Tab-separated table of C-alpha atoms in Angstrom:
chain	number	residue	atom	x	y	z
A	1	UNK	CA	0.000	0.000	0.000
A	2	UNK	CA	1.263	3.500	-0.846
A	3	UNK	CA	0.657	6.743	1.048
A	4	UNK	CA	-0.736	10.005	-0.231
A	5	UNK	CA	2.594	11.838	0.066
A	6	UNK	CA	4.333	9.181	-1.982
A	7	UNK	CA	1.762	9.570	-4.749
A	8	UNK	CA	1.982	13.352	-4.685
A	9	UNK	CA	5.796	13.370	-4.775
A	10	UNK	CA	5.850	10.896	-7.677
A	11	UNK	CA	3.298	13.018	-9.572
A	12	UNK	CA	5.429	16.155	-9.000
A	13	UNK	CA	8.552	14.412	-10.293
A	14	UNK	CA	6.781	13.250	-13.461
A	15	UNK	CA	5.418	16.738	-14.031
A	16	UNK	CA	8.830	18.382	-13.615
A	17	UNK	CA	10.574	16.204	-16.176
A	18	UNK	CA	11.415	17.844	-19.508
A	19	UNK	CA	9.903	16.594	-22.766
A	20	UNK	CA	11.412	13.464	-24.298
A	21	UNK	CA	13.231	13.172	-27.639
A	22	UNK	CA	9.904	13.230	-29.462
A	23	UNK	CA	9.045	16.577	-27.857
A	24	UNK	CA	6.185	15.192	-25.760
A	25	UNK	CA	5.942	15.428	-21.986
A	26	UNK	CA	5.058	12.409	-19.923
A	27	UNK	CA	1.545	12.689	-18.541
A	28	UNK	CA	0.729	12.368	-14.870
A	29	UNK	CA	-1.529	9.339	-14.849
A	30	UNK	CA	-2.271	6.456	-12.490
A	31	UNK	CA	-0.293	4.096	-14.699
A	32	UNK	CA	2.773	6.384	-14.883
A	33	UNK	CA	2.688	7.125	-11.124
A	34	UNK	CA	2.583	3.385	-10.332
A	35	UNK	CA	5.470	2.858	-12.722
A	36	UNK	CA	7.362	5.654	-10.951
A	37	UNK	CA	6.716	4.167	-7.497
A	38	UNK	CA	7.207	0.578	-8.557
A	39	UNK	CA	4.388	-0.547	-6.277
A	40	UNK	CA	0.797	0.085	-5.222
A	41	UNK	CA	-2.551	-0.762	-6.771
A	42	UNK	CA	-4.507	1.405	-9.147
A	43	UNK	CA	-7.269	1.915	-6.569
A	44	UNK	CA	-4.766	3.093	-3.917
A	45	UNK	CA	-3.175	5.581	-6.325
A	46	UNK	CA	-6.270	6.969	-8.099
A	47	UNK	CA	-7.861	8.822	-5.138
A	48	UNK	CA	-4.773	10.779	-3.915
A	49	UNK	CA	-3.783	11.449	-7.532
A	50	UNK	CA	-7.215	12.969	-8.221
A	51	UNK	CA	-6.730	15.318	-5.237
A	52	UNK	CA	-3.269	16.294	-6.489
A	53	UNK	CA	-4.610	17.140	-9.987
A	54	UNK	CA	-7.381	19.250	-8.478
A	55	UNK	CA	-5.057	21.120	-6.122
A	56	UNK	CA	-2.403	21.701	-8.768
A	57	UNK	CA	-4.950	22.597	-11.536
A	58	UNK	CA	-3.159	20.082	-13.719
A	59	UNK	CA	-3.933	20.603	-17.457
A	60	UNK	CA	-1.692	18.241	-19.463
A	61	UNK	CA	-2.660	19.560	-22.897
A	62	UNK	CA	-1.807	23.150	-21.967
A	63	UNK	CA	1.429	22.140	-20.252
A	64	UNK	CA	2.547	20.153	-23.295
A	65	UNK	CA	2.171	23.329	-25.344
A	66	UNK	CA	4.717	25.055	-23.048
A	67	UNK	CA	2.583	28.179	-22.634
A	68	UNK	CA	3.219	30.907	-20.128
A	69	UNK	CA	1.373	30.757	-16.808
A	70	UNK	CA	-0.737	33.830	-17.546
A	71	UNK	CA	-1.719	32.629	-21.004
A	72	UNK	CA	-2.366	29.104	-19.745
A	73	UNK	CA	-4.639	30.480	-17.010
A	74	UNK	CA	-6.521	32.623	-19.520
A	75	UNK	CA	-6.862	29.699	-21.945
A	76	UNK	CA	-8.263	27.497	-19.179
A	77	UNK	CA	-10.769	30.193	-18.222
A	78	UNK	CA	-11.769	30.630	-21.869
A	79	UNK	CA	-12.290	26.898	-22.224
A	80	UNK	CA	-14.555	26.844	-19.185
A	81	UNK	CA	-16.552	29.795	-20.525
A	82	UNK	CA	-16.985	28.082	-23.886
A	83	UNK	CA	-18.133	24.898	-22.165
A	84	UNK	CA	-20.668	26.848	-20.122
A	85	UNK	CA	-21.903	28.626	-23.262
A	86	UNK	CA	-22.314	25.257	-24.992
A	87	UNK	CA	-24.374	24.024	-22.056
A	88	UNK	CA	-26.566	27.130	-22.284
A	89	UNK	CA	-27.132	26.552	-26.023
A	90	UNK	CA	-28.042	22.899	-25.463
A	91	UNK	CA	-30.485	23.911	-22.738
A	92	UNK	CA	-32.013	26.545	-25.040
A	93	UNK	CA	-32.486	23.971	-27.823
A	94	UNK	CA	-34.130	21.561	-25.413
A	95	UNK	CA	-36.491	24.278	-24.215
A	96	UNK	CA	-37.365	25.101	-27.843
A	97	UNK	CA	-38.072	21.432	-28.549
A	98	UNK	CA	-40.245	21.279	-25.449
A	99	UNK	CA	-42.184	24.331	-26.624
A	100	UNK	CA	-42.727	22.726	-30.050
A	101	UNK	CA	-43.963	19.512	-28.442
A	102	UNK	CA	-46.240	21.486	-26.132
A	103	UNK	CA	-47.674	23.364	-29.133
A	104	UNK	CA	-48.226	20.083	-30.990
A	105	UNK	CA	-49.947	18.607	-27.941
A	106	UNK	CA	-52.187	21.658	-27.728
A	107	UNK	CA	-53.083	21.232	-31.405
A	108	UNK	CA	-53.936	17.573	-30.842
A	109	UNK	CA	-56.113	18.482	-27.869
A	110	UNK	CA	-57.886	21.057	-30.017
A	111	UNK	CA	-58.485	18.462	-32.746
A	112	UNK	CA	-59.747	15.994	-30.160
A	113	UNK	CA	-62.104	18.586	-28.716
A	114	UNK	CA	-63.401	19.243	-32.217
A	115	UNK	CA	-64.021	15.536	-32.771
A	116	UNK	CA	-65.704	15.147	-29.386
A	117	UNK	CA	-67.968	18.113	-30.113
A	118	UNK	CA	-68.960	16.467	-33.380
A	119	UNK	CA	-69.606	13.202	-31.545
A	120	UNK	CA	-71.858	14.980	-29.061
A	121	UNK	CA	-73.787	16.528	-31.930
A	122	UNK	CA	-74.223	13.178	-33.669
A	123	UNK	CA	-75.307	11.521	-30.429
A	124	UNK	CA	-77.974	14.173	-30.012
A	125	UNK	CA	-79.168	13.509	-33.572
A	126	UNK	CA	-79.195	9.779	-32.872
A	127	UNK	CA	-81.253	10.270	-29.735
A	128	UNK	CA	-83.713	12.397	-31.709
A	129	UNK	CA	-83.970	9.741	-34.404
A	130	UNK	CA	-84.645	7.076	-31.812
A	131	UNK	CA	-87.491	9.118	-30.367
A	132	UNK	CA	-88.949	9.623	-33.822
A	133	UNK	CA	-88.708	5.903	-34.525
A	134	UNK	CA	-90.654	5.177	-31.341
A	135	UNK	CA	-93.286	7.629	-32.438
A	136	UNK	CA	-93.298	5.996	-35.873
A	137	UNK	CA	-93.891	2.561	-34.329
A	138	UNK	CA	-96.825	3.849	-32.315
A	139	UNK	CA	-98.597	5.699	-35.106
A	140	UNK	CA	-96.682	5.241	-38.322
A	141	UNK	CA	-98.677	2.284	-39.639
A	142	UNK	CA	-101.984	4.178	-39.454
A	143	UNK	CA	-100.332	7.143	-41.141
A	144	UNK	CA	-99.103	5.012	-44.034
A	145	UNK	CA	-102.551	3.496	-44.580
A	146	UNK	CA	-104.150	6.932	-44.672
A	147	UNK	CA	-101.498	8.459	-46.951
A	148	UNK	CA	-99.276	5.922	-48.667
A	149	UNK	CA	-97.210	8.537	-50.527
A	150	UNK	CA	-95.617	11.118	-48.252
A	151	UNK	CA	-94.030	14.269	-49.606
A	152	UNK	CA	-91.116	16.001	-47.965
A	153	UNK	CA	-93.216	19.183	-47.776
A	154	UNK	CA	-95.944	17.677	-45.554
A	155	UNK	CA	-97.193	20.172	-43.015
A	156	UNK	CA	-98.185	19.304	-39.466
A	157	UNK	CA	-101.820	18.052	-39.351
A	158	UNK	CA	-104.398	20.262	-37.761
A	159	UNK	CA	-106.165	17.349	-36.102
A	160	UNK	CA	-104.559	16.936	-32.649
A	161	UNK	CA	-105.470	13.227	-32.607
A	162	UNK	CA	-103.776	12.500	-35.964
A	163	UNK	CA	-100.275	10.995	-35.997
A	164	UNK	CA	-97.314	13.339	-36.402
A	165	UNK	CA	-96.549	12.847	-40.127
A	166	UNK	CA	-93.901	15.550	-40.130
A	167	UNK	CA	-91.953	13.651	-37.483
A	168	UNK	CA	-92.385	10.477	-39.515
A	169	UNK	CA	-90.946	12.200	-42.599
A	170	UNK	CA	-88.036	13.489	-40.546
A	171	UNK	CA	-87.397	9.930	-39.419
A	172	UNK	CA	-87.325	8.690	-43.015
A	173	UNK	CA	-84.958	11.492	-44.005
A	174	UNK	CA	-82.770	10.721	-40.975
A	175	UNK	CA	-82.559	7.081	-42.007
A	176	UNK	CA	-81.488	8.140	-45.506
A	177	UNK	CA	-78.772	10.360	-44.059
A	178	UNK	CA	-77.634	7.462	-41.901
A	179	UNK	CA	-77.409	5.186	-44.957
A	180	UNK	CA	-75.447	7.846	-46.851
A	181	UNK	CA	-73.106	8.247	-43.876
A	182	UNK	CA	-72.563	4.484	-43.627
A	183	UNK	CA	-71.742	4.290	-47.340
A	184	UNK	CA	-69.384	7.266	-47.019
A	185	UNK	CA	-67.444	5.778	-44.097
A	186	UNK	CA	-67.229	2.449	-45.886
A	187	UNK	CA	-65.592	4.235	-48.837
A	188	UNK	CA	-63.246	5.994	-46.396
A	189	UNK	CA	-62.312	2.658	-44.879
A	190	UNK	CA	-61.652	1.133	-48.293
A	191	UNK	CA	-59.361	4.046	-49.228
A	192	UNK	CA	-57.552	3.883	-45.878
A	193	UNK	CA	-57.004	0.135	-46.119
A	194	UNK	CA	-55.692	0.531	-49.669
A	195	UNK	CA	-53.084	3.020	-48.395
A	196	UNK	CA	-52.162	0.675	-45.524
A	197	UNK	CA	-51.657	-2.257	-47.882
A	198	UNK	CA	-49.433	-0.120	-50.091
A	199	UNK	CA	-47.343	1.698	-47.472
A	200	UNK	CA	-47.934	-0.210	-44.235
A	201	UNK	CA	-48.902	1.435	-40.900
A	202	UNK	CA	-49.229	5.225	-41.186
A	203	UNK	CA	-50.036	8.144	-38.846
A	204	UNK	CA	-53.466	9.675	-39.162
A	205	UNK	CA	-52.203	12.779	-41.022
A	206	UNK	CA	-50.546	10.580	-43.646
A	207	UNK	CA	-53.751	8.597	-44.115
A	208	UNK	CA	-55.776	11.812	-44.351
A	209	UNK	CA	-53.451	13.256	-47.005
A	210	UNK	CA	-53.656	10.004	-48.979
A	211	UNK	CA	-57.471	10.161	-49.222
A	212	UNK	CA	-58.868	11.236	-52.608
A	213	UNK	CA	-59.906	14.879	-52.768
A	214	UNK	CA	-63.293	13.829	-54.146
A	215	UNK	CA	-63.902	11.776	-51.014
A	216	UNK	CA	-63.006	14.722	-48.777
A	217	UNK	CA	-65.402	16.976	-50.715
A	218	UNK	CA	-68.138	14.357	-50.462
A	219	UNK	CA	-67.945	14.454	-46.664
A	220	UNK	CA	-69.605	17.875	-46.620
A	221	UNK	CA	-72.533	16.532	-48.656
A	222	UNK	CA	-73.362	13.886	-46.035
A	223	UNK	CA	-72.959	16.332	-43.156
A	224	UNK	CA	-69.741	14.762	-41.847
A	225	UNK	CA	-66.843	17.172	-42.522
A	226	UNK	CA	-63.738	14.998	-42.765
A	227	UNK	CA	-60.816	16.296	-40.680
A	228	UNK	CA	-57.707	14.508	-39.350
A	229	UNK	CA	-59.175	14.561	-35.835
A	230	UNK	CA	-62.511	13.112	-36.985
A	231	UNK	CA	-60.685	10.482	-39.084
A	232	UNK	CA	-58.578	9.523	-36.063
A	233	UNK	CA	-61.688	9.089	-33.928
A	234	UNK	CA	-63.253	6.847	-36.577
A	235	UNK	CA	-60.062	4.772	-36.932
A	236	UNK	CA	-59.880	4.327	-33.162
A	237	UNK	CA	-63.388	2.859	-33.258
A	238	UNK	CA	-62.282	0.478	-36.027
A	239	UNK	CA	-59.241	-0.538	-33.957
A	240	UNK	CA	-61.403	-2.536	-31.568
A	241	UNK	CA	-60.836	-6.317	-31.563
A	242	UNK	CA	-62.392	-7.997	-34.572
A	243	UNK	CA	-62.792	-4.824	-36.649
A	244	UNK	CA	-59.724	-5.374	-38.841
A	245	UNK	CA	-57.566	-2.354	-37.903
A	246	UNK	CA	-55.029	-1.766	-35.147
A	247	UNK	CA	-53.197	1.206	-33.603
A	248	UNK	CA	-49.498	0.622	-32.940
A	249	UNK	CA	-47.274	3.398	-31.534
A	250	UNK	CA	-49.545	6.148	-32.850
A	251	UNK	CA	-49.849	4.608	-36.326
A	252	UNK	CA	-52.806	2.779	-37.836
A	253	UNK	CA	-52.464	-0.416	-39.862
A	254	UNK	CA	-54.211	-3.646	-40.779
A	255	UNK	CA	-54.654	-5.909	-37.787
A	256	UNK	CA	-53.386	-9.473	-38.033
A	257	UNK	CA	-56.322	-11.734	-38.682
A	258	UNK	CA	-56.649	-14.143	-35.765
A	259	UNK	CA	-59.484	-15.443	-33.599
A	260	UNK	CA	-60.154	-13.258	-30.598
A	261	UNK	CA	-60.266	-14.787	-27.121
A	262	UNK	CA	-63.510	-13.049	-26.212
A	263	UNK	CA	-65.224	-14.308	-29.351
A	264	UNK	CA	-64.191	-17.890	-28.747
A	265	UNK	CA	-65.457	-17.548	-25.178
A	266	UNK	CA	-68.795	-16.269	-26.455
A	267	UNK	CA	-68.986	-19.196	-28.857
A	268	UNK	CA	-68.414	-21.705	-26.071
A	269	UNK	CA	-70.994	-20.003	-23.869
A	270	UNK	CA	-73.561	-19.971	-26.660
A	271	UNK	CA	-72.989	-23.679	-27.344
A	272	UNK	CA	-73.604	-24.482	-23.695
A	273	UNK	CA	-76.689	-22.250	-23.626
A	274	UNK	CA	-78.443	-23.971	-26.533
A	275	UNK	CA	-76.887	-27.328	-27.444
A	276	UNK	CA	-79.910	-28.487	-29.495
A	277	UNK	CA	-80.271	-27.074	-32.986
A	278	UNK	CA	-77.148	-24.913	-32.838
A	279	UNK	CA	-74.835	-27.159	-34.856
A	280	UNK	CA	-77.289	-27.709	-37.748
A	281	UNK	CA	-77.972	-23.976	-37.926
A	282	UNK	CA	-74.319	-22.928	-38.145
A	283	UNK	CA	-73.673	-25.713	-40.631
A	284	UNK	CA	-76.409	-24.253	-42.848
A	285	UNK	CA	-75.096	-20.712	-42.244
A	286	UNK	CA	-71.493	-21.523	-43.232
A	287	UNK	CA	-72.739	-23.453	-46.253
A	288	UNK	CA	-74.585	-20.287	-47.359
A	289	UNK	CA	-71.350	-18.306	-46.870
A	290	UNK	CA	-69.560	-20.813	-49.107
A	291	UNK	CA	-72.243	-20.398	-51.783
A	292	UNK	CA	-71.882	-16.600	-51.665
A	293	UNK	CA	-68.110	-16.894	-52.173
A	294	UNK	CA	-68.591	-19.326	-55.054
A	295	UNK	CA	-71.041	-16.923	-56.685
A	296	UNK	CA	-69.203	-13.612	-56.125
A	297	UNK	CA	-65.562	-14.656	-55.751
A	298	UNK	CA	-63.179	-13.583	-52.918
A	299	UNK	CA	-64.757	-11.092	-50.474
A	300	UNK	CA	-64.056	-9.357	-47.192
A	301	UNK	CA	-66.157	-10.450	-44.235
A	302	UNK	CA	-68.162	-7.213	-44.331
A	303	UNK	CA	-69.038	-7.817	-48.004
A	304	UNK	CA	-69.993	-11.426	-47.247
A	305	UNK	CA	-72.450	-10.282	-44.585
A	306	UNK	CA	-73.912	-7.722	-46.981
A	307	UNK	CA	-74.741	-10.486	-49.471
A	308	UNK	CA	-76.303	-12.922	-47.002
A	309	UNK	CA	-80.108	-12.987	-46.702
A	310	UNK	CA	-81.418	-10.580	-44.079
A	311	UNK	CA	-83.565	-13.274	-42.474
A	312	UNK	CA	-80.513	-15.502	-42.042
A	313	UNK	CA	-78.617	-12.673	-40.341
A	314	UNK	CA	-81.592	-12.050	-38.065
A	315	UNK	CA	-81.862	-15.728	-37.226
A	316	UNK	CA	-78.298	-15.798	-35.839
A	317	UNK	CA	-79.534	-13.861	-32.828
A	318	UNK	CA	-81.106	-17.057	-31.518
A	319	UNK	CA	-77.569	-18.235	-30.722
A	320	UNK	CA	-75.163	-15.340	-31.129
A	321	UNK	CA	-75.511	-12.205	-33.209
A	322	UNK	CA	-73.192	-12.433	-36.206
A	323	UNK	CA	-70.570	-9.658	-36.574
A	324	UNK	CA	-67.623	-9.234	-38.958
A	325	UNK	CA	-65.225	-10.417	-36.269
A	326	UNK	CA	-67.441	-13.399	-35.402
A	327	UNK	CA	-67.732	-14.420	-39.067
A	328	UNK	CA	-63.951	-14.076	-39.559
A	329	UNK	CA	-63.405	-16.346	-36.566
A	330	UNK	CA	-65.825	-18.992	-37.885
A	331	UNK	CA	-64.210	-19.102	-41.339
A	332	UNK	CA	-60.693	-19.320	-39.888
A	333	UNK	CA	-61.767	-22.153	-37.601
A	334	UNK	CA	-63.106	-24.076	-40.571
A	335	UNK	CA	-59.934	-23.453	-42.558
A	336	UNK	CA	-57.986	-25.037	-39.685
A	337	UNK	CA	-60.281	-28.067	-39.869
A	338	UNK	CA	-59.747	-28.479	-43.618
A	339	UNK	CA	-63.062	-27.072	-44.836
A	340	UNK	CA	-63.201	-25.641	-48.381
A	341	UNK	CA	-62.223	-22.039	-47.586
A	342	UNK	CA	-58.959	-20.163	-48.034
A	343	UNK	CA	-57.640	-16.834	-46.808
A	344	UNK	CA	-55.931	-14.569	-49.344
A	345	UNK	CA	-52.956	-12.309	-48.691
A	346	UNK	CA	-55.111	-9.156	-48.739
A	347	UNK	CA	-57.384	-10.487	-45.970
A	348	UNK	CA	-60.252	-11.621	-48.205
A	349	UNK	CA	-61.719	-15.113	-48.083
A	350	UNK	CA	-62.417	-17.399	-51.040
A	351	UNK	CA	-64.264	-20.672	-51.545
A	352	UNK	CA	-62.479	-23.837	-52.665
A	353	UNK	CA	-64.595	-25.849	-55.083
A	354	UNK	CA	-64.497	-29.402	-56.404
A	355	UNK	CA	-66.559	-31.650	-58.610
A	356	UNK	CA	-68.605	-32.719	-55.585
A	357	UNK	CA	-70.785	-29.989	-53.983
A	358	UNK	CA	-69.986	-29.233	-50.361
A	359	UNK	CA	-72.579	-30.188	-47.764
A	360	UNK	CA	-71.376	-27.697	-45.139
A	361	UNK	CA	-69.619	-30.296	-42.989
A	362	UNK	CA	-67.113	-32.661	-44.655
A	363	UNK	CA	-63.437	-31.618	-44.950
A	364	UNK	CA	-61.836	-30.734	-48.270
A	365	UNK	CA	-59.913	-34.024	-48.401
A	366	UNK	CA	-63.127	-36.069	-48.380
A	367	UNK	CA	-64.637	-33.801	-51.042
A	368	UNK	CA	-61.653	-34.545	-53.313
A	369	UNK	CA	-62.110	-38.302	-52.831
A	370	UNK	CA	-65.816	-38.050	-53.502
A	371	UNK	CA	-65.129	-36.061	-56.680
């Protein structure tokens, strides 16, 4: 073990030596001090050597330049001032970046507030439509019998006991607007998914800029002005499980198609709730899906549902209401079991055909043997 005085004396001797033949001075370092002493560990030497450097204001680069004491002191001070100025500039840049982020966050909050205001307005319209539909159920049938053709300019009846035909007309117009809005958002979804397939996951502003200008102009016609904030809200709703989209790190993309845990749980619960008649019904339902795919070619699950008979869709409520996610799960399950379906790379489903018609139950391998 070496003492502090030994380390300090060795450091002073190394510092006092003149430059070598190459013109370079030997630096005062832990390694050189240990070599000078011929003993001691690096840990024993490092602490007292650090104190010596601090007390002596040791600056090896300046000393190697053989500068005068006054100039060396001034150069050291200048270096410290430049370092402090650099720290100030870095801090200023960080504050500017923080201000930019704060401004962006404020803009996002403003866009969100705009979307939420629009949601509140639509919810109020929906509540009004529901009230009108209740009124239509109570008196609409009598009104249709009395006047089968209703004009949009119908005035309120003077008879207080007569049904409110004006409200009924408003209900019909509201339903038309709802259908137009559904068609509009379906077109928006198709355009968004096309961009996602081409470029992968994108932020909402990129998806908004990629939308056709004609589609943006059409939004005003259906009373749904399309803005990035409103598009983001709609995409968030479509990012729920089973809806086909997903949000990852602030970007929206196509969700991987896989059966959802909740849906499989619902299927098991529905089987336990009604074990009789359930299997034949779903066999008939999937067979109808296969026929639709044979007739129309590869389709997305939403397009399959649109082409199924309305009474068949309504009948599913006896067991479990069919949804796009539920239908996707059923088809994927049957693909795993070798039924005549296939999933394409773009997410659509297609029917596999053979010489023998499918009965809704047998696997594809048995169909091939039968053919």
